[in-house]
Short mmCIF file of C-alpha atoms and ligand atoms in Angstrom, two decimals:
data_model
loop_
_atom_site.label_atom_id
_atom_site.label_comp_id
_atom_site.label_asym_id
_atom_site.label_seq_id
_atom_site.Cartn_x
_atom_site.Cartn_y
_atom_site.Cartn_z
CA VAL R 17 30.68 27.42 59.12
CA GLN R 18 32.20 30.56 57.61
CA SER R 19 34.84 31.29 60.24
CA TYR R 20 36.25 29.85 63.43
CA THR R 21 38.11 31.03 66.47
CA VAL R 22 40.25 28.90 68.79
CA TYR R 23 38.87 28.38 72.29
CA ASN R 24 40.40 26.09 74.90
CA HIS R 25 42.53 24.51 72.17
CA MET R 26 39.43 23.65 70.14
CA LEU R 27 37.62 25.16 67.18
CA LEU R 28 34.66 27.37 68.03
CA PRO R 29 32.54 28.62 65.13
CA ALA R 30 32.44 32.43 64.86
CA SER R 31 29.96 32.89 62.01
CA PHE R 32 27.69 30.98 59.64
CA LYS R 33 25.99 33.49 57.30
CA GLY R 34 27.88 36.56 58.50
CA ILE R 35 27.61 38.02 62.00
CA GLU R 36 24.86 40.53 61.09
CA GLU R 37 22.57 37.91 59.56
CA ASP R 38 23.41 35.43 62.34
CA SER R 39 22.56 38.05 64.98
CA ARG R 40 19.21 38.88 63.36
CA HIS R 41 18.37 35.18 63.12
CA LEU R 42 19.35 34.54 66.75
CA LYS R 43 17.05 37.34 67.94
CA ASN R 44 14.04 35.90 66.09
CA ASN R 45 14.41 32.15 65.92
CA VAL R 46 16.37 29.35 67.56
CA GLN R 47 19.94 28.21 66.97
CA LEU R 48 21.91 25.11 67.91
CA TRP R 49 25.41 25.95 69.07
CA ASP R 50 28.33 23.53 69.39
CA VAL R 51 30.07 25.24 72.30
CA SER R 52 32.10 22.21 73.33
CA GLY R 53 35.07 24.59 73.65
CA GLU R 54 33.48 25.59 76.95
CA ARG R 55 35.27 22.67 78.63
CA GLN R 56 34.30 21.24 81.99
CA VAL R 57 37.02 21.13 84.61
CA GLN R 58 35.85 18.53 87.10
CA ILE R 59 37.03 18.81 90.69
CA HIS R 60 36.11 15.71 92.65
CA GLY R 61 36.94 14.39 96.11
CA PRO R 62 36.86 15.19 99.83
CA ASP R 63 38.51 18.60 99.32
CA ALA R 64 36.58 19.55 96.16
CA ALA R 65 34.48 22.26 97.82
CA LYS R 66 37.54 23.67 99.57
CA LEU R 67 39.61 23.92 96.38
CA THR R 68 36.74 25.35 94.34
CA GLN R 69 36.21 28.06 96.96
CA LEU R 70 39.94 28.81 97.22
CA ILE R 71 40.18 29.82 93.57
CA THR R 72 37.00 31.87 93.22
CA CYS R 73 36.02 35.16 94.87
CA ARG R 74 32.32 34.26 94.77
CA ASP R 75 30.87 32.85 97.98
CA LEU R 76 30.03 29.21 97.21
CA SER R 77 29.53 28.13 100.83
CA GLU R 78 25.77 27.78 100.30
CA ALA R 79 25.98 26.49 96.71
CA LYS R 80 22.96 24.44 95.66
CA ASP R 81 23.22 21.35 93.48
CA TYR R 82 20.67 22.75 91.03
CA LEU R 83 22.01 26.28 90.41
CA CYS R 84 24.65 27.73 88.08
CA TYR R 85 27.04 30.29 89.57
CA TYR R 86 28.89 32.80 87.43
CA ALA R 87 32.13 32.98 89.42
CA PRO R 88 35.45 34.64 88.55
CA ILE R 89 38.54 32.47 89.10
CA ILE R 90 41.28 34.71 90.44
CA ASP R 91 44.94 34.52 91.42
CA ASP R 92 46.71 35.58 94.62
CA LYS R 93 46.89 39.16 93.33
CA GLY R 94 43.13 39.30 92.77
CA LYS R 95 43.52 39.19 88.98
CA ILE R 96 41.07 37.23 86.84
CA ILE R 97 42.28 33.87 85.54
CA ASN R 98 38.93 32.86 84.01
CA ASP R 99 35.20 33.53 84.41
CA PRO R 100 33.40 30.15 84.36
CA LEU R 101 29.95 29.03 85.33
CA ILE R 102 30.40 26.78 88.36
CA MET R 103 27.99 23.98 89.20
CA LYS R 104 27.95 21.58 92.11
CA VAL R 105 26.92 18.46 90.21
CA GLY R 106 27.36 15.96 93.04
CA GLU R 107 28.07 15.82 96.78
CA LYS R 108 31.83 15.95 96.17
CA THR R 109 31.89 16.94 92.52
CA TRP R 110 32.08 20.40 90.95
CA TRP R 111 32.15 21.45 87.32
CA LEU R 112 33.80 24.65 86.18
CA SER R 113 32.49 25.45 82.71
CA ILE R 114 35.40 27.52 81.59
CA ALA R 115 36.26 30.39 79.26
CA ASP R 116 39.45 30.32 77.23
CA THR R 117 42.37 29.63 79.63
CA ASP R 118 43.91 26.50 81.17
CA VAL R 119 42.03 26.38 84.47
CA LEU R 120 42.73 22.65 84.88
CA LEU R 121 46.46 23.34 85.20
CA TYR R 122 45.91 26.23 87.60
CA ALA R 123 43.62 24.10 89.80
CA LYS R 124 46.10 21.20 89.77
CA GLY R 125 48.92 23.53 90.79
CA ILE R 126 46.98 24.87 93.75
CA ALA R 127 45.81 21.37 94.75
CA ILE R 128 49.34 19.95 94.67
CA GLY R 129 50.84 22.95 96.44
CA MET R 130 48.26 22.78 99.22
CA ASN R 131 48.19 19.00 99.43
CA LEU R 132 44.44 18.77 98.80
CA ASP R 133 42.65 15.46 98.34
CA VAL R 134 41.04 15.97 94.92
CA GLU R 135 41.01 14.52 91.41
CA ILE R 136 40.97 17.11 88.65
CA THR R 137 39.94 15.92 85.21
CA GLU R 138 38.37 17.09 81.96
CA PRO R 139 35.41 14.73 81.42
CA ASN R 140 34.04 13.98 77.94
CA VAL R 141 31.26 16.55 78.19
CA ASN R 142 30.39 18.76 75.24
CA ILE R 143 27.85 21.55 75.52
CA LEU R 144 25.10 21.90 72.94
CA ALA R 145 23.47 25.29 73.48
CA VAL R 146 19.95 25.93 72.22
CA GLN R 147 19.53 29.71 72.06
CA GLY R 148 16.94 32.18 70.87
CA PRO R 149 13.32 33.14 71.65
CA LYS R 150 11.98 29.96 70.06
CA SER R 151 14.29 27.70 72.08
CA PHE R 152 11.55 27.27 74.69
CA GLU R 153 9.07 25.89 72.17
CA LEU R 154 11.71 23.66 70.57
CA MET R 155 13.05 22.22 73.83
CA SER R 156 9.48 21.57 75.06
CA ARG R 157 8.93 19.36 72.03
CA VAL R 158 11.86 17.16 73.00
CA PHE R 159 12.11 17.28 76.81
CA LYS R 160 9.15 16.76 79.14
CA ASP R 161 8.65 19.52 81.74
CA ILE R 162 11.62 21.57 80.51
CA ASP R 163 9.36 24.65 80.54
CA LYS R 164 9.41 24.50 84.36
CA LEU R 165 13.19 24.99 84.53
CA LYS R 166 13.99 28.47 85.89
CA PHE R 167 16.84 30.78 84.79
CA PHE R 168 20.28 29.50 85.88
CA ASN R 169 18.79 26.27 87.28
CA PHE R 170 19.88 22.87 86.02
CA LYS R 171 18.38 19.40 86.17
CA ARG R 172 18.67 16.04 84.42
CA PHE R 173 16.21 15.36 81.57
CA ASP R 174 15.56 12.16 79.68
CA PHE R 175 16.22 11.60 75.97
CA GLN R 176 16.43 8.07 74.50
CA ASN R 177 16.73 6.67 78.04
CA HIS R 178 19.76 8.82 78.74
CA LYS R 179 19.66 11.57 81.33
CA PHE R 180 21.28 14.78 80.12
CA LEU R 181 22.14 17.60 82.48
CA ILE R 182 20.42 20.69 81.09
CA ALA R 183 20.72 24.25 82.37
CA ARG R 184 18.60 27.26 81.51
CA SER R 185 21.61 29.39 80.55
CA GLY R 186 23.75 30.35 77.59
CA TRP R 187 25.99 33.05 76.24
CA SER R 188 23.26 35.21 74.71
CA LYS R 189 20.48 37.30 76.18
CA GLN R 190 17.91 35.81 73.83
CA GLY R 191 16.99 33.02 76.25
CA GLY R 192 17.79 29.36 76.01
CA PHE R 193 19.36 26.21 77.36
CA GLU R 194 22.67 24.41 77.55
CA ILE R 195 22.73 20.63 77.24
CA TYR R 196 25.80 18.99 78.78
CA VAL R 197 26.24 16.14 76.30
CA ASP R 198 28.06 13.25 77.97
CA HIS R 199 27.15 10.54 75.45
CA ASP R 200 28.51 10.97 71.93
CA GLU R 201 26.09 8.73 69.98
CA ILE R 202 22.90 9.81 71.74
CA GLY R 203 24.21 13.38 71.55
CA VAL R 204 24.32 13.20 67.76
CA GLN R 205 20.78 11.76 67.70
CA LEU R 206 19.68 14.61 69.96
CA TYR R 207 21.23 17.18 67.64
CA ASP R 208 19.45 15.69 64.61
CA GLN R 209 16.15 15.52 66.48
CA LEU R 210 16.36 19.17 67.58
CA LEU R 211 17.23 20.30 64.06
CA SER R 212 14.34 18.39 62.46
CA ASP R 213 11.77 19.22 65.17
CA GLY R 214 12.78 22.86 64.88
CA LYS R 215 12.31 23.19 61.11
CA ASP R 216 9.15 25.30 61.37
CA LEU R 217 10.84 27.46 64.05
CA GLY R 218 13.73 28.31 61.75
CA ALA R 219 16.20 26.19 63.73
CA ARG R 220 19.71 26.24 62.29
CA PRO R 221 23.30 25.86 63.46
CA GLY R 222 24.77 28.95 65.11
CA CYS R 223 27.40 30.16 67.53
CA PRO R 224 28.04 32.86 70.11
CA ASN R 225 27.54 36.11 68.21
CA LEU R 226 29.84 39.13 68.49
CA ILE R 227 27.09 41.71 67.89
CA GLU R 228 24.49 40.17 70.17
CA ARG R 229 26.92 39.63 73.02
CA ILE R 230 28.33 43.18 72.89
CA GLU R 231 24.84 44.72 72.70
CA SER R 232 23.90 42.58 75.72
CA GLY R 233 27.03 43.48 77.66
CA LEU R 234 28.14 39.86 78.05
CA LEU R 235 31.86 40.01 78.84
CA SER R 236 34.32 37.81 76.98
CA TYR R 237 37.42 36.71 78.85
CA GLY R 238 40.52 37.21 76.69
CA ASN R 239 38.78 40.01 74.80
CA ASP R 240 37.30 42.48 77.29
CA MET R 241 39.31 41.36 80.28
CA ASP R 242 42.46 39.41 81.01
CA MET R 243 44.97 38.41 83.69
CA ASN R 244 45.88 42.06 84.38
CA ASP R 245 42.37 43.00 85.48
CA THR R 246 40.49 42.42 88.71
CA PRO R 247 36.79 41.53 88.95
CA LEU R 248 36.11 44.91 90.60
CA GLU R 249 37.58 46.72 87.60
CA CYS R 250 35.36 44.62 85.32
CA GLY R 251 32.12 45.47 87.10
CA LEU R 252 31.81 42.00 88.59
CA ASP R 253 31.37 43.33 92.16
CA ALA R 254 28.25 41.21 92.66
CA PHE R 255 30.42 38.10 92.37
CA VAL R 256 33.09 39.19 94.87
CA SER R 257 32.44 38.17 98.45
CA PHE R 258 34.00 39.69 101.55
CA ASN R 259 32.21 37.28 103.89
CA PRO R 260 34.71 36.82 106.77
CA ASP R 261 33.94 33.09 106.91
CA ILE R 262 35.20 32.25 103.46
CA GLU R 263 38.77 31.96 102.32
CA TYR R 264 40.06 32.48 98.80
CA LEU R 265 43.29 33.54 97.14
CA GLY R 266 43.64 37.27 96.52
CA LYS R 267 40.91 38.22 98.99
CA GLU R 268 43.04 40.75 100.90
CA VAL R 269 44.08 42.49 97.69
CA LEU R 270 40.47 42.75 96.53
CA LYS R 271 39.36 43.99 99.94
CA LYS R 272 41.91 46.77 99.77
CA GLN R 273 40.89 47.68 96.23
CA GLN R 274 37.25 47.76 97.22
CA GLN R 275 38.00 50.08 100.15
CA GLN R 276 40.13 52.43 98.05
CA GLY R 277 37.88 52.27 95.00
CA VAL R 278 39.03 51.19 91.54
CA SER R 279 41.00 53.64 89.41
CA ARG R 280 39.60 52.29 86.13
CA SER R 281 36.68 50.17 84.98
CA LEU R 282 34.90 48.74 81.97
CA VAL R 283 32.42 51.00 80.22
CA GLY R 284 30.45 50.90 77.01
CA ILE R 285 31.40 53.18 74.14
CA MET R 286 29.00 54.16 71.36
CA MET R 287 30.82 55.38 68.28
CA ASP R 288 29.52 57.21 65.20
CA LEU R 289 31.12 54.75 62.80
CA LYS R 290 29.78 52.30 60.24
CA GLU R 291 32.39 49.64 60.82
CA ILE R 292 35.19 48.66 63.16
CA SER R 293 37.38 45.66 63.83
CA VAL R 294 39.31 45.19 67.06
CA THR R 295 41.94 42.45 67.17
CA GLN R 296 44.03 43.93 69.99
CA TYR R 297 43.53 46.54 72.70
CA LEU R 298 43.39 49.94 70.96
CA PRO R 299 44.54 53.03 72.88
CA ILE R 300 41.82 55.66 73.41
CA LEU R 301 42.90 59.30 73.58
CA ASN R 302 40.88 62.28 74.71
CA GLY R 303 42.92 65.24 73.50
CA GLN R 304 46.43 64.49 74.64
CA ASN R 305 45.41 62.12 77.41
CA LYS R 306 45.46 58.37 77.00
CA ILE R 307 42.34 57.49 78.95
CA GLY R 308 42.05 53.77 78.34
CA THR R 309 41.83 50.96 75.80
CA LEU R 310 39.08 49.78 73.48
CA ARG R 311 38.90 46.00 73.87
CA SER R 312 36.00 44.77 71.72
CA ALA R 313 33.71 46.45 69.24
CA CYS R 314 31.33 45.78 66.36
CA TYR R 315 28.83 47.59 64.17
CA SER R 316 25.31 47.13 65.53
CA PRO R 317 22.54 47.40 62.91
CA ASP R 318 19.93 47.85 65.67
CA PHE R 319 21.77 50.83 67.18
CA GLY R 320 22.96 52.18 63.82
CA LYS R 321 26.46 52.73 65.22
CA CYS R 322 29.46 50.89 66.54
CA LEU R 323 29.39 49.61 70.10
CA GLY R 324 32.52 48.90 72.08
CA ILE R 325 33.67 47.72 75.48
CA ALA R 326 36.56 49.71 76.92
CA MET R 327 38.67 49.89 80.07
CA VAL R 328 38.73 53.60 80.97
CA ASP R 329 40.34 55.55 83.81
CA LYS R 330 37.74 56.61 86.37
CA ALA R 331 39.10 60.17 86.24
CA HIS R 332 38.23 60.33 82.54
CA GLN R 333 34.83 58.65 82.64
CA THR R 334 32.39 61.27 81.42
CA LEU R 335 29.30 59.15 80.86
CA ASP R 336 26.54 60.10 78.40
CA GLN R 337 28.31 63.18 77.05
CA ASP R 338 29.24 63.92 73.45
CA LEU R 339 32.97 63.35 73.10
CA LYS R 340 35.62 63.43 70.42
CA LEU R 341 37.96 60.50 71.00
CA GLN R 342 40.98 59.34 69.09
CA ILE R 343 40.98 55.61 68.53
CA ASN R 344 43.60 54.00 66.34
CA GLY R 345 44.60 57.40 65.01
CA ILE R 346 41.12 58.45 63.86
CA GLU R 347 38.94 61.07 65.51
CA ILE R 348 35.55 59.62 66.40
CA SER R 349 32.37 61.18 67.83
CA ALA R 350 31.55 58.93 70.75
CA LYS R 351 29.71 58.54 74.03
CA MET R 352 30.63 56.49 77.08
CA THR R 353 27.76 54.61 78.69
CA ASN R 354 27.03 52.03 81.32
CA LEU R 355 26.77 48.38 80.30
CA PRO R 356 24.60 46.79 78.98
CA PHE R 357 23.84 49.25 76.19
CA THR R 358 20.41 50.82 76.06
CA LYS R 359 18.91 52.53 73.02
N1 LIG O 95 27.95 28.78 79.49
C1 LIG O 95 28.73 27.78 79.96
N2 LIG O 95 30.05 27.91 80.05
C2 LIG O 95 30.65 29.06 79.66
C3 LIG O 95 29.88 30.14 79.19
C4 LIG O 95 28.48 29.97 79.09
N3 LIG O 95 31.99 29.18 79.75
C5 LIG O 95 32.64 30.29 79.11
C6 LIG O 95 31.86 31.58 79.26
N4 LIG O 95 30.47 31.34 78.83
C7 LIG O 95 31.87 32.02 80.70
N5 LIG O 95 31.40 33.39 80.86
C8 LIG O 95 30.09 33.72 81.10
C9 LIG O 95 29.76 35.06 81.12
C10 LIG O 95 28.44 35.44 81.36
C11 LIG O 95 27.48 34.47 81.57
C12 LIG O 95 27.81 33.15 81.54
C13 LIG O 95 29.13 32.77 81.33
C14 LIG O 95 26.06 34.84 81.84
N6 LIG O 95 25.81 35.96 82.52
C15 LIG O 95 24.47 36.38 82.81
C16 LIG O 95 24.37 37.86 82.60
O1 LIG O 95 25.36 38.55 82.55
O2 LIG O 95 23.23 38.32 82.51
C17 LIG O 95 24.01 36.02 84.21
C18 LIG O 95 24.99 36.27 85.31
C19 LIG O 95 24.38 36.04 86.68
O3 LIG O 95 23.43 36.77 86.99
O4 LIG O 95 24.82 35.18 87.45
O5 LIG O 95 25.15 34.11 81.50
O6 LIG O 95 27.71 30.86 78.64
N7 LIG O 95 28.16 26.64 80.33
#
């Protein structure tokens, strides 16, 4: 590992051979990612479904025990607390596979305040993601019938007489799987087996990749969005339910915002630059007007320019036009576009 970031109080690799080389490799081969920083918050008990629904704006009333649900966790003001994948893993058991904030404490606070009958724990589950176009071939060599698993479905698969929960998901758009490793010793054997069986496929260790995820428009909580943003401002409308039969915190605020329309939203920005590094929100100016903030960006070799994700005022969103923007004090030729980016 060349560099790390901190994610849910754990180390998460950020690069192995440099993000450009890692990105190229991910798009052509298969990588094994230790994404154990994506912790599972387990909500279990008679009120588990009720609590899980109370804290997310996605309608989970018909949730199936074999599907993954991308579901924003929000507060009473409709602001995003986290953006996990949620899975109903048992009749009274839910897993929230979280991004980088302390959802366990939030869930406990709500449960205690509302006197709900639940146990909230962080089980010893560590995700091993297998990502890249050749992940299908590699996983088929190790798990029987894994090729039948559809996108965002999960199921238990046998390895060394242990059943691992495996989902067809992952934080890249290159295809792949996530193995929820709940047995440390067999998990290490599994890792070694995947690495050796994948030799001819170019299998190597990897990690979520800045370039690939920005090109793909995969949002990163804490980078592109935070506790001051609502899901409607972040383009997550498809995961906000106004079904009158479901109850969640912040629903009235979101309903009002949806009726009035958002005043700002996330857009893509393509910049004629050869390099950029964003470690905090950078103000974007168009002439004298501050029109928003640049939140993430990278140089994309495939696009031959820098790509960024920015929160921009609706009134100043002039999509697909040649613009001169001031970012961090420099004038940049740029274009705003919809996400994900298209060439
Ligand atoms: N996998 C698991 N846990 C996670 C992530 C993950 N926890 C942290 C973080 N990633 C949560 N955020 C996301 C964001 C996007 C997606 C998954 C988790 C994602 N989105 C798809 C997309 O945008 O195309 C599909 C969304 C949908 O259609 O429902 O995959 O990656 N275990």
